[in-house]
Short mmCIF file of C-alpha atoms and ligand atoms in Angstrom, two decimals:
data_model
loop_
_atom_site.label_atom_id
_atom_site.label_comp_id
_atom_site.label_asym_id
_atom_site.label_seq_id
_atom_site.Cartn_x
_atom_site.Cartn_y
_atom_site.Cartn_z
CA MET A 859 0.03 -0.08 -0.05
CA LYS A 860 1.26 3.55 -0.89
CA ALA A 861 -0.87 5.69 1.30
CA THR A 862 -1.30 9.45 0.90
CA PHE A 863 -3.31 12.26 2.32
CA PRO A 864 -3.56 16.07 1.81
CA HIS A 865 -0.83 18.18 3.37
CA PHE A 866 -1.89 19.74 6.73
CA GLY A 867 0.60 22.45 7.61
CA TYR A 868 3.27 21.49 10.10
CA ASP A 869 0.86 18.79 11.29
CA THR A 870 1.64 16.76 8.07
CA TYR A 871 4.68 15.25 10.00
CA ALA A 872 2.30 14.02 12.81
CA LEU A 873 -0.02 12.50 10.34
CA LYS A 874 2.80 10.79 8.34
CA THR A 875 4.18 9.14 11.46
CA PHE A 876 0.70 7.90 12.37
CA VAL A 877 0.29 6.26 8.98
CA GLU A 878 3.88 4.87 9.03
CA ASP A 879 3.26 3.43 12.40
CA LEU A 880 0.44 1.45 10.89
CA GLY A 881 2.85 -0.24 8.63
CA ALA A 882 2.05 1.64 5.33
CA GLU A 883 4.43 3.49 3.11
CA VAL A 884 3.52 7.14 2.75
CA VAL A 885 3.78 8.92 -0.57
CA LEU A 886 3.13 12.58 -0.10
CA GLY A 887 2.78 14.87 -3.09
CA PRO A 888 4.98 18.05 -3.16
CA PRO A 889 4.03 20.68 -0.86
CA ALA A 890 1.10 22.68 -2.12
CA SER A 891 1.83 25.23 -4.93
CA LYS A 892 0.23 27.29 -7.68
CA ARG A 893 -0.05 24.06 -9.63
CA THR A 894 -1.79 22.18 -6.92
CA VAL A 895 -4.34 25.03 -6.83
CA GLU A 896 -4.87 25.01 -10.54
CA LEU A 897 -5.32 21.22 -10.59
CA GLY A 898 -7.79 21.33 -7.77
CA VAL A 899 -9.74 24.39 -9.39
CA GLU A 900 -9.88 22.55 -12.69
CA HIS A 901 -11.50 19.47 -11.27
CA SER A 902 -13.70 21.01 -8.64
CA PRO A 903 -17.33 22.40 -8.60
CA GLU A 904 -16.77 26.08 -9.05
CA LEU A 905 -18.24 27.35 -5.90
CA ILE A 906 -16.92 24.74 -3.44
CA CYS A 907 -14.79 26.16 -0.63
CA MET A 908 -11.02 26.41 -1.05
CA PRO A 909 -9.92 23.56 1.21
CA PHE A 910 -11.64 21.12 -1.03
CA LYS A 911 -9.87 22.48 -4.06
CA ILE A 912 -6.30 22.39 -2.46
CA THR A 913 -6.81 19.00 -0.96
CA LEU A 914 -8.01 17.59 -4.20
CA GLY A 915 -4.93 19.05 -6.01
CA ASN A 916 -2.79 17.43 -3.15
CA LEU A 917 -4.40 14.15 -3.84
CA ILE A 918 -3.84 14.29 -7.68
CA GLU A 919 -0.22 15.24 -7.18
CA ALA A 920 0.35 12.36 -4.78
CA MET A 921 -1.16 9.96 -7.22
CA GLU A 922 1.08 11.14 -10.04
CA GLN A 923 3.94 10.13 -7.70
CA GLY A 924 2.46 6.65 -7.18
CA ALA A 925 0.25 6.79 -4.28
CA ASP A 926 -2.64 4.38 -4.60
CA THR A 927 -4.58 4.61 -1.19
CA LEU A 928 -5.95 8.06 -0.53
CA LEU A 929 -6.88 8.88 2.99
CA MET A 930 -9.39 11.81 3.20
CA ALA A 931 -10.89 13.18 6.26
CA ALA A 932 -14.66 12.78 6.52
CA GLY A 933 -17.37 13.56 8.84
CA ALA A 934 -20.27 15.60 9.57
CA ARG A 935 -19.64 19.25 10.40
CA LYS A 936 -22.97 20.40 9.32
CA CYS A 937 -21.30 21.91 6.29
CA ARG A 938 -19.74 20.93 2.87
CA PHE A 939 -17.03 19.05 4.66
CA GLY A 940 -19.48 16.25 5.07
CA TYR A 941 -19.46 15.88 1.15
CA TYR A 942 -15.83 16.41 0.35
CA HIS A 943 -14.71 12.70 0.06
CA TYR A 944 -17.84 11.84 -1.92
CA LEU A 945 -17.27 14.76 -4.52
CA GLN A 946 -13.44 14.24 -4.67
CA GLU A 947 -13.88 10.52 -5.46
CA GLN A 948 -16.14 11.45 -8.29
CA ALA A 949 -13.64 14.14 -9.54
CA LEU A 950 -10.87 11.53 -9.33
CA ALA A 951 -12.80 8.89 -11.12
CA ARG A 952 -13.26 11.30 -14.11
CA LEU A 953 -9.39 11.40 -14.40
CA GLY A 954 -9.34 7.66 -15.02
CA MET A 955 -6.57 6.89 -12.42
CA ARG A 956 -6.39 3.69 -10.37
CA TYR A 957 -6.80 4.39 -6.51
CA LYS A 958 -8.71 3.56 -3.52
CA LEU A 959 -10.16 6.51 -1.65
CA VAL A 960 -10.73 5.81 2.24
CA PRO A 961 -12.99 8.36 3.82
CA VAL A 962 -11.47 8.58 7.37
CA ALA A 963 -14.65 9.22 9.41
CA GLN A 964 -13.43 10.78 12.61
CA TYR A 965 -16.26 11.41 14.93
CA SER A 966 -16.58 7.90 16.43
CA PRO A 967 -13.43 7.07 18.25
CA TYR A 968 -14.77 3.46 18.85
CA ALA A 969 -15.34 2.86 15.20
CA PHE A 970 -12.05 4.59 14.22
CA VAL A 971 -9.96 2.45 16.56
CA PHE A 972 -11.78 -0.89 16.37
CA GLN A 973 -13.15 -0.92 12.75
CA LEU A 974 -12.04 1.54 10.25
CA ILE A 975 -8.30 1.63 10.79
CA PRO A 976 -7.92 -2.12 11.55
CA SER A 977 -9.78 -2.94 8.30
CA VAL A 978 -7.70 -0.57 6.06
CA PHE A 979 -4.25 -1.20 7.42
CA HIS A 980 -4.75 -4.99 8.72
CA VAL A 981 -3.52 -4.18 12.08
CA SER A 982 -4.94 -4.81 15.61
CA PRO A 983 -6.73 -2.17 17.71
CA VAL A 984 -3.75 -2.21 20.16
CA ARG A 985 -1.44 -1.04 17.40
CA VAL A 986 -3.94 1.69 16.41
CA VAL A 987 -4.18 2.91 19.98
CA ARG A 988 -0.31 2.97 20.17
CA ALA A 989 -0.08 4.98 16.88
CA ILE A 990 -2.78 7.43 18.23
CA ALA A 991 -0.77 7.99 21.40
CA ILE A 992 2.40 8.81 19.24
CA MET A 993 0.42 11.13 17.04
CA LEU A 994 -1.03 13.02 20.00
CA GLU A 995 2.39 13.52 21.32
CA LYS A 996 3.88 14.51 17.90
CA SER A 997 1.00 16.92 17.15
CA LEU A 998 1.66 18.53 20.46
CA LEU A 999 5.26 18.98 19.51
CA THR A 1000 4.24 20.61 16.24
CA GLN A 1001 1.90 22.90 18.09
CA GLU A 1002 4.67 23.97 20.46
CA PHE A 1003 6.93 24.41 17.52
CA ARG A 1004 4.42 26.70 16.02
CA VAL A 1005 4.18 28.70 19.23
CA LEU A 1006 7.89 29.06 19.59
CA LEU A 1007 8.38 30.02 15.95
CA ASN A 1008 5.63 32.73 16.16
CA ARG A 1009 7.13 34.24 19.30
CA LYS A 1010 10.56 34.29 17.87
CA ARG A 1011 9.36 35.83 14.63
CA ALA A 1012 7.87 38.80 16.54
CA VAL A 1013 11.19 39.61 18.27
CA ASP A 1014 13.76 38.42 15.78
CA PHE A 1015 12.37 37.63 12.43
CA ARG A 1016 15.50 36.72 10.55
CA GLU A 1017 16.77 34.40 13.33
CA ALA A 1018 13.36 32.67 13.48
CA GLU A 1019 13.44 32.00 9.70
CA ARG A 1020 17.02 30.75 10.04
CA LEU A 1021 16.01 28.29 12.70
CA LYS A 1022 12.88 26.99 11.16
CA LYS A 1023 14.44 24.43 8.74
CA PRO A 1024 16.62 22.73 11.29
CA ALA A 1025 13.73 22.80 13.80
CA LEU A 1026 11.32 21.23 11.33
CA GLU A 1027 13.88 18.49 10.66
CA MET A 1028 14.19 17.60 14.24
CA VAL A 1029 10.36 17.50 14.35
CA GLU A 1030 10.18 15.22 11.38
CA GLN A 1031 12.75 12.79 12.73
CA ALA A 1032 11.10 12.33 16.09
CA ARG A 1033 9.12 9.06 15.66
CA SER A 1034 8.85 7.66 19.27
CA VAL A 1035 7.47 9.17 22.40
CA LYS A 1036 11.08 9.20 23.73
CA ALA A 1037 12.46 10.98 20.59
CA ILE A 1038 9.47 13.49 20.58
CA ARG A 1039 10.40 14.45 24.18
CA ARG A 1040 14.10 14.80 23.23
CA ALA A 1041 13.01 16.86 20.29
CA ARG A 1042 10.97 19.08 22.47
CA ARG A 1043 13.98 19.89 24.80
CA GLY A 1044 16.06 20.45 21.57
CA LEU A 1045 13.36 23.08 20.29
CA ASP A 1046 13.31 24.76 23.64
CA ARG A 1047 17.05 25.17 23.55
CA MET A 1048 17.11 26.20 19.94
CA PHE A 1049 14.53 28.92 20.21
CA SER A 1050 15.97 30.24 23.43
CA CYS A 1051 19.70 30.02 22.85
CA ASN A 1052 22.33 32.28 21.14
CA GLY A 1053 21.73 34.90 23.67
CA SER A 1054 19.30 36.76 21.28
CA ALA A 1055 15.64 37.08 21.26
CA ALA A 1056 14.74 34.28 23.62
CA PRO A 1057 11.05 34.42 23.76
CA GLY A 1058 9.94 35.62 27.19
CA HIS A 1059 13.45 35.24 28.71
CA ASN A 1060 15.51 38.19 27.68
CA GLY A 1061 13.15 41.02 28.47
CA ARG A 1062 12.46 41.75 24.78
CA LYS A 1063 8.83 41.22 24.40
CA PRO A 1064 6.98 41.42 21.02
CA GLY A 1065 5.14 44.70 20.70
CA LEU A 1066 1.87 43.43 19.65
CA ALA A 1067 -0.11 40.14 19.92
CA VAL A 1068 -3.12 39.11 17.84
CA GLY A 1069 -5.27 36.10 18.21
CA LEU A 1070 -5.59 34.12 14.92
CA VAL A 1071 -9.01 32.49 14.59
CA GLY A 1072 -11.11 30.84 11.73
CA GLU A 1073 -11.83 27.71 9.76
CA ILE A 1074 -9.42 24.81 10.79
CA TYR A 1075 -7.87 24.08 7.42
CA MET A 1076 -7.10 27.68 6.76
CA MET A 1077 -5.69 28.04 10.21
CA ILE A 1078 -3.29 24.96 9.92
CA GLU A 1079 -2.22 24.84 6.25
CA GLN A 1080 0.13 27.82 5.93
CA PHE A 1081 0.07 27.69 2.16
CA ALA A 1082 -3.66 28.10 2.04
CA ASN A 1083 -3.43 31.22 4.38
CA GLN A 1084 -0.46 32.44 2.38
CA GLU A 1085 1.80 32.26 5.35
CA ILE A 1086 -0.13 34.84 7.45
CA GLU A 1087 1.69 33.94 10.65
CA LYS A 1088 5.07 34.52 9.04
CA GLU A 1089 3.85 37.90 7.60
CA LEU A 1090 2.39 39.06 10.97
CA GLY A 1091 5.74 38.02 12.43
CA ARG A 1092 7.63 40.03 9.99
CA LEU A 1093 5.60 42.94 11.16
CA GLY A 1094 6.67 42.44 14.78
CA VAL A 1095 3.39 40.75 15.88
CA GLU A 1096 3.21 37.67 17.92
CA VAL A 1097 0.46 35.47 16.58
CA LEU A 1098 -1.59 33.42 19.32
CA PHE A 1099 -3.69 30.50 18.07
CA GLU A 1100 -5.52 27.58 19.42
CA ARG A 1101 -6.68 25.71 16.41
CA SER A 1102 -4.26 22.76 15.85
CA LEU A 1103 -4.38 19.10 14.96
CA HIS A 1104 -3.57 18.43 18.53
CA HIS A 1105 -6.67 20.24 19.78
CA HIS A 1106 -8.71 18.61 17.20
CA LEU A 1107 -7.59 15.10 18.24
CA LEU A 1108 -8.28 15.85 21.89
CA HIS A 1109 -11.69 17.06 20.78
CA LEU A 1110 -12.41 13.84 18.73
CA LEU A 1111 -11.47 11.98 21.90
CA ARG A 1112 -13.83 14.16 24.01
CA LEU A 1113 -10.84 15.48 26.00
CA ASP A 1114 -10.38 19.02 24.65
CA ARG A 1115 -11.35 21.38 27.42
CA SER A 1116 -10.77 24.47 25.16
CA TYR A 1117 -13.48 23.09 22.78
CA PHE A 1118 -16.07 23.07 25.64
CA ARG A 1119 -15.03 26.44 26.81
CA SER A 1120 -15.45 27.94 23.29
CA GLN A 1121 -18.86 26.34 22.89
CA ARG A 1122 -19.86 27.98 26.27
CA LEU A 1123 -18.40 31.40 25.47
CA ALA A 1124 -19.72 31.51 21.87
CA ARG A 1125 -23.39 31.40 23.04
CA ARG A 1126 -23.17 35.03 24.18
CA TYR A 1127 -23.26 35.77 20.32
CA LEU A 1128 -24.61 32.74 18.64
CA ARG A 1129 -27.54 30.86 20.14
CA GLU A 1130 -27.46 28.00 17.72
CA CYS A 1131 -24.40 26.40 16.09
CA PRO A 1132 -24.60 27.51 12.33
CA GLY A 1133 -22.22 24.58 11.29
CA GLY A 1134 -18.54 24.19 10.57
CA GLU A 1135 -16.35 25.72 13.36
CA ALA A 1136 -18.13 29.05 13.80
CA MET A 1137 -18.86 28.34 17.56
CA ARG A 1138 -15.23 27.58 18.04
CA THR A 1139 -14.09 30.63 16.13
CA VAL A 1140 -16.32 32.97 18.12
CA GLY A 1141 -15.52 31.28 21.53
CA GLU A 1142 -11.76 31.35 20.83
CA SER A 1143 -12.08 35.06 19.94
CA ILE A 1144 -13.75 35.87 23.28
CA HIS A 1145 -11.09 33.96 25.12
CA PHE A 1146 -8.23 35.75 23.36
CA VAL A 1147 -9.96 39.12 24.01
CA GLU A 1148 -10.69 38.55 27.59
CA ARG A 1149 -8.03 36.18 28.93
CA LYS A 1150 -5.06 36.64 26.60
CA LYS A 1151 -5.63 40.41 26.31
CA VAL A 1152 -4.70 40.48 22.67
CA ASP A 1153 -4.36 43.79 20.74
CA GLY A 1154 -6.39 42.48 17.78
CA LEU A 1155 -8.11 39.48 16.20
CA VAL A 1156 -7.42 38.22 12.68
CA HIS A 1157 -10.18 36.02 11.25
CA ILE A 1158 -9.41 33.86 8.20
CA PHE A 1159 -11.80 31.64 6.25
CA PRO A 1160 -12.40 30.40 2.72
CA PHE A 1161 -14.43 32.77 0.61
CA THR A 1162 -17.65 30.73 0.37
CA CYS A 1163 -17.71 29.37 3.93
CA MET A 1164 -21.17 29.94 5.23
CA PRO A 1165 -20.40 29.05 8.84
CA GLU A 1166 -17.48 31.60 9.05
CA ASN A 1167 -19.48 34.26 7.36
CA ILE A 1168 -21.93 34.00 10.18
CA ALA A 1169 -18.85 33.96 12.68
CA LEU A 1170 -17.86 37.24 10.99
CA GLU A 1171 -21.02 38.98 12.09
CA ALA A 1172 -20.68 37.83 15.66
CA LEU A 1173 -16.95 38.93 15.66
CA GLN A 1174 -18.00 42.41 14.44
CA GLN A 1175 -20.32 42.68 17.40
CA LEU A 1176 -17.58 41.45 19.83
CA SER A 1177 -15.20 44.05 18.34
CA GLU A 1178 -17.85 46.86 19.06
CA ASP A 1179 -18.45 45.49 22.62
CA SER A 1180 -14.71 45.01 23.50
CA GLY A 1181 -13.03 47.81 21.50
CA VAL A 1182 -10.54 45.13 20.08
CA PRO A 1183 -10.17 45.51 16.29
CA VAL A 1184 -10.96 42.72 14.05
CA LEU A 1185 -9.56 42.02 10.62
CA SER A 1186 -11.59 39.36 8.73
CA LEU A 1187 -9.88 37.96 5.47
CA SER A 1188 -11.58 35.54 3.14
CA PHE A 1189 -9.39 33.51 0.76
CA ASP A 1190 -9.93 31.80 -2.57
CA GLU A 1191 -7.72 31.09 -5.50
CA HIS A 1192 -7.88 34.79 -6.69
CA THR A 1193 -6.85 36.33 -3.31
CA SER A 1194 -3.99 38.77 -4.20
CA ARG A 1195 -0.90 38.46 -2.04
CA THR A 1196 -0.14 42.12 -2.50
CA GLY A 1197 -3.63 43.02 -1.38
CA LEU A 1198 -3.27 40.70 1.68
CA LEU A 1199 0.03 42.24 2.75
CA THR A 1200 -1.39 45.85 2.36
CA ARG A 1201 -4.44 44.93 4.57
CA LEU A 1202 -2.12 43.28 7.25
CA GLU A 1203 0.20 46.32 7.25
CA ALA A 1204 -2.69 48.78 7.61
CA PHE A 1205 -4.08 46.68 10.36
CA VAL A 1206 -0.94 46.47 12.34
CA ASP A 1207 -0.41 50.27 12.00
CA LEU A 1208 -3.87 50.70 13.34
CA LEU A 1209 -3.11 48.35 16.43
CA LYS A 1210 0.25 50.33 16.95
CA ARG A 1211 -1.48 53.71 16.92
CA LYS A 1212 -4.11 52.46 19.30
CA LYS A 1213 -1.57 50.96 21.77
CA ARG A 1214 0.37 54.31 21.72
CA VAL A 1215 -2.80 56.25 22.41
CA GLN A 1216 -3.67 53.90 25.34
CA GLY A 1217 -0.10 54.14 26.60
CA SER A 1218 -0.04 57.88 26.56
CA SER A 1219 -3.37 58.35 28.16
CA ARG A 1220 -2.24 56.02 31.03
CA ASN A 1221 0.81 58.08 31.82
S1 LIG B 1890 -16.14 24.95 7.43
FE1 LIG B 1890 -16.45 26.30 5.59
S2 LIG B 1890 -14.59 25.88 4.39
FE2 LIG B 1890 -14.69 24.38 5.88
S3 LIG B 1890 -15.64 22.71 4.85
FE3 LIG B 1890 -17.19 23.77 5.92
S4 LIG B 1890 -18.05 25.21 4.50
FE4 LIG B 1890 -16.18 24.59 3.71
#
């Protein structure tokens, strides 16, 4: 079996380790690029959301490299996500390639551990549980890496970018719980050594912090969001986030406290769940504003995403109530990079001005 799955930001490493631990060879396509998007767009329904197009492009590129078993996340999020694997299978069938698409339903841990994964990979549930435990640990590592990288970028952008490649190699190579813990210590050392720009240890704090919220794929796949965390870091802003594969896995195991907190907080603005991840977006935003005291919120989502468009209304109300500025950015294949950077710069200028005014009125 040559298994593949769509890229998922830094968490691709955790997913790859999971599939390899189940005994399969992993054949990933190249990291997403302009060609990936073009392939996806060419074979997708016109108005489908962007994650569908990019993940379809990923699958096609992996098949070109020899992958024959396609693992695609599936499940009901009361939105188009529930139909992704079905529509992608139809699109791939039209290409006339030989493959097997496995919809990886996530929302029943029991069925996942005892039925789905053992039947696809011909392994025992015990092996599945062991692979999940390692994936949980590794996804925590990728999440921590992202936190360290974002902090470092805000205080020393060039050094952060220099450290990124060796740090990612360390993450990729950690394939056991012991190795992951060793990599964690290595990352801590790496991002806090050299006597420069150690996050939180050397007195140089980033000037501004924003909370990044939005649809999960856009939050995690850095190509899809045009590396927004990097661009904000370049402007001296520390990006806080909560959405990650690790939190998603904990949520699927019913162990994610932040999920329950978000659901509770979001009810101030959304009485009903409008589908997708809107409740989480709103709940996280309230948490960032009230507990983390962020200077601003950046909300990212695919252009045609109905749940996030509803969340957008709630965030505007939150902004009015709290005085914390919100920048909402929708993405599709036509999103201009120049336009995005201009909007980020203008937003960061606004936050800086606001902070200066607040500072001088306190003195
Ligand atoms: S949450 Fe939005 S972007 Fe994501 S699958 Fe659902 S409709 Fe599409």
